[in-house]
Amino acid sequence: MQRILARLYAALLLGAMLSTFPAAHAATAAPIASTPADPLADSDGYDLWLRYRPLPVAGRAHLPAAVVTAGADSPTLQAARAELQRGLAGMTGKPVAIGGGARAGSVVLARGADLPSGLAETNAVRDALRPLGSEGYLVRRVHLNGMPVTLIAANADVGLLYGSFAWLRQLQLGTAADGVALASRPQLPLRVLNHWDNLDRTVERGYAGESIWNFWELPGVVDPRYTDYARANASLGINGTVLNNVNAKAEVLSADFIAKAAAVADVLRPYGMRVYLSVRWSTPLELKETKTADPLDPDVAAWWKRKADEIYKTIPDFGGFLVKANSEGQPGPQDYHRNHAEGANMLARALAPHHGIVMWRAFVYASPDEVKAAKAGGPVHDRAGQAYEQFQPLDGKFDDNVLVQVKNGAIDFQPREPAHPLFGAMPKTPLVMEFQITKEYLGYAMHLAYLGTLFEETLRFDTRAGNRDMTVAQVLEGAQAGKVGGIAGVANIGSSRNWTGSTFDQANWYAFGRLAWDQRLDARAIAREWAMQTFAPDARVVDPVADIMMRSREAVVDYMTPLGLHHLMGTGHHHGPAPWVNNLERADWNPAYYHRAGPDGIGFDRGAKGSDVIKQYAPEVARRFADPATTPSEFLLWFHHLPWTYKMPSGRTLWPELIAHYDRGVDEVAAMEASWQRLRPFVDARRFDDTARRLAQQHREAQWWRDACIAYFQHVSGLPLPADVRAPAQSLQYYESLRFPYAPGRG
Ligand code: BDP
C-alpha cells in the first residue's frame, strides 16, 4: 500500500514537473528508455552511476543542446561526444546535436593544441592546462566569438574523455551547468583493476556471476557489454585492467588467448584503458619450450623476449604483466634459488623495449626452505612479517619498469588491518597498492560493507617513514624518492545484470575508482555522490544512504573480527566463522594461529617477546604499537596477546569488551536494516527489495558470527558469560559442524 501511494506521489510530481515544462520543449522531449523519469520505476542496476536521469526543470537551465569538437577527430573524442550526448539527452529529455558550429551554450571539447580561434580566454586556458599532464582536464565557462560556452579542455584526448565524465557527474549531482569549474589530474599514472577471472569463466572470489569476459566466444564474439565496462571505468579514470587471475595458467600466453585479449583491448582502447595479463612463472617450461624456468637462464630470458614481441604485435599498447610468484603453490624464481628482483627484472627486460611494466606481487609466504625448516621444528615465521622479510632487502634492486604490488595489509584483505609495513620501507621502489574490491572476507555480495572507509583509512595511514609525515598515499605518489607507483583493485565485477551482485557493491567499485584518481577524497563525500547518482540527488535518500554506508564496514569488523582479531573465517571459502580451525597443513592458515586464544588470554604478540614484526614499521609507529596502552584499540589484538582481565579504556575488561563489540556489530546491522526500511518510498521496488533481503540475511549472519565466536572464545577461555549477555543460540558443536561445500568464488 505504502508503495502504491509512493508511486502515485511520484507520478503526480512528474505530472507537475511536466506541466511547468514549456510546451515547445514538451513536444520535443524524447523519452530515454534507460533513464525513466519516474524515480520509482524499477532499475536493474545496469546503468550503475551513469543513469543520467532527467533533472528538475530548474537544473536544466543552461544545459547545452549541442556538443562541438575542435581539431582532428579520434575514437576517444567520439567516445567523449557520445557520452555527452547520452548524458545531456538523459538529463534534459531533449535530443542533443553533435557537431556544427558552436552556439551560445554549446559544450566545446578541445585539446590544448587545438583551442578554437575566437576564444577570449586562450591564454588563461593554456596556463591552466600546463600542470594538468596527459590525463588531466579543465572545465570552464568561457566565451567563444562572444558567446558563453562550456569548454572541456585537456592536453590529450583521454583528458577530454575524463573531463566529459567529470562534468556530467557534476550535473548529476545538481550543480548548475554554468557553475561548473573543474581542474583535475591524477597523481598516480597506474590505476588498474585486477580480475581474478579464469579461462573457463569462473571467478576466484567472484560473487557476481561468471566472468564478464566470455573467453570462449572471444575474439569472434565481442559482447557490447565490454564497451559499457569501459565507460564505467573511464568515468572514474581507471586506466587499465588485468584480464585474468593471478593464479594464472600457462595457456594465457598462447597465440589463441593473446588474440582474445587483443579483441578486448580494441574495445577498451578508446576509453584510455590498457590491457594487462597475469602470467605464470613457469609458462615456457610448462609449454615445453624451455628446459627450465630459471630467470638467469639465457634461453628462458630469450623466450620471454620473443613472447613480449609477439604480444606487442597484436596489442601495441599492451600494459604488461602481473605476477604472483612463490606464493600459495605458484612457481617462482625461488624455485631456482633466485630472488624476486632477479625474477621480476628478467620479465621487465623483455617488456622494456615496448614500454611495458611488471607488477610483481609481494603477497608471499615463507620460502620453501623456511617451510622445510619449520616442519623440522625450526621457527615458524609470522605470516605478517614474511613479505617484508623477502622484499625489503631488495629495495633499489628492481629495474625501472618493475613495480612491487603490496596488499593493503600484511595478512590478507581482512575487514581491518594496519597498513602493510612495506609501505614505509621501500623508498627506492615504486609501490602499487592492492585493495580487494570483491568482498572475500567481508560477507561476499550479501553483506553491505562500504569499503570507501577501509580504502581511506589505509591511504591516510601515516607510515612516519624518514621520521616525517608520510602517508601511504604519499608513498604511492613517490614522495620519498620520486618513485611513483600505482593502485590496483581486485575487481568485484561479473556477468550479473547489475555488474557486482548487489547494488551497494557498485559503490565499492565506484569508491575504488574515485580514490585511485585522487587519494585525498573523503569516503563520506564519495558515498554521497554515489548515492545521488545511483538513487536520486535528494537529501531524503542521500543522507540516510550515506549514513548506512559509513557505519557499515565498522559493523562488519565488530561482528566478525573486533579489536584487531583477524582471519577467523571458514577454511577455503572464507564464509562465516571458524575460529576453532587448527588442523590445516600450514600453521599460518589456521584461525587459531592468528587469535591464539586460551585460558590465559587472546591475541597475537608481535612485539619483542613475540614475532617482533612490529619492528618492521618506522620507529615512531613501532613504538606506538609496541605498548598496548598506546596501540589503537582497533589493532590491539593484532599486536598483543593480552589477559582476559586486561583493562580497556572503556573501563571494562577485555572479555566483556570483546562481547560488547560483537553485540554492537549485530545491533548496527539491525539499525542499518531499519534505516533502509524507511527508504521504501524513495527507492524503486526492485533495488529496494533486493537490498532489504540482503540486509535481512546479513543480520542473520552477523548474529551467527557473534554467537559462534562467543561460544568458541568462552569455551577456550573457560570464562562465564557476563550476567547481562545473551547466550549463543546454539551449541559450539553445532557451529563447528556447519559445512559450505558450495560456497561461491573458489575459482
Ligand atoms: C587470498 C585469496 C586467494 C588469492 C590470494 C592472492 O583467498 O584466492 O589467490 O589471496 O591474493 O586472499 O593471491
mmCIF file of C-alpha atoms and ligand atoms in Angstrom, residues 196 204-205 245-247 324 327-328 361 363 383 407 412-413 434 436 440-441 572 574 745, ligand 1:
data_model
loop_
_atom_site.group_PDB
_atom_site.id
_atom_site.type_symbol
_atom_site.label_atom_id
_atom_site.label_comp_id
_atom_site.label_asym_id
_atom_site.label_seq_id
_atom_site.Cartn_x
_atom_site.Cartn_y
_atom_site.Cartn_z
ATOM 1 C CA TRP A 196 40.755 -12.873 -10.816
ATOM 2 C CA GLU A 204 38.162 -16.675 -7.968
ATOM 3 C CA ARG A 205 36.497 -14.757 -5.129
ATOM 4 C CA ASN A 245 43.520 -14.465 -12.375
ATOM 5 C CA VAL A 246 46.837 -14.050 -10.566
ATOM 6 C CA ASN A 247 46.725 -17.816 -10.175
ATOM 7 C CA LYS A 324 52.153 -13.943 -8.371
ATOM 8 C CA SER A 327 53.003 -17.845 -3.189
ATOM 9 C CA GLU A 328 50.277 -20.350 -2.437
ATOM 10 C CA ARG A 361 53.183 -9.043 -6.123
ATOM 11 C CA PHE A 363 51.884 -11.385 -1.355
ATOM 12 C CA ARG A 383 52.953 -14.611 8.197
ATOM 13 C CA LYS A 407 48.249 -5.704 -0.374
ATOM 14 C CA ASP A 412 45.100 -10.826 3.587
ATOM 15 C CA PHE A 413 42.294 -8.345 2.859
ATOM 16 C CA GLU A 434 46.439 -3.656 -3.908
ATOM 17 C CA GLN A 436 40.346 -6.072 -2.739
ATOM 18 C CA GLU A 440 36.050 -12.234 0.024
ATOM 19 C CA TYR A 441 36.392 -11.666 3.755
ATOM 20 C CA GLY A 572 38.937 -22.146 1.849
ATOM 21 C CA HIS A 574 36.123 -17.792 3.907
ATOM 22 C CA GLY A 745 34.019 -17.823 -5.534
HETATM 23 C C1 BDP B 1 43.755 -14.831 -0.957
HETATM 24 C C2 BDP B 1 42.667 -15.498 -1.721
HETATM 25 C C3 BDP B 1 43.159 -16.311 -2.876
HETATM 26 C C4 BDP B 1 44.091 -15.468 -3.722
HETATM 27 C C5 BDP B 1 45.184 -14.888 -2.860
HETATM 28 C C6 BDP B 1 46.064 -13.928 -3.623
HETATM 29 O O1 BDP B 1 41.949 -16.324 -0.829
HETATM 30 O O2 BDP B 1 42.047 -16.746 -3.610
HETATM 31 O O3 BDP B 1 44.616 -16.215 -4.756
HETATM 32 O O4 BDP B 1 44.636 -14.161 -1.807
HETATM 33 O O5 BDP B 1 45.897 -12.734 -3.425
HETATM 34 O O6 BDP B 1 43.148 -13.875 -0.161
HETATM 35 O O7 BDP B 1 46.904 -14.332 -4.395
#
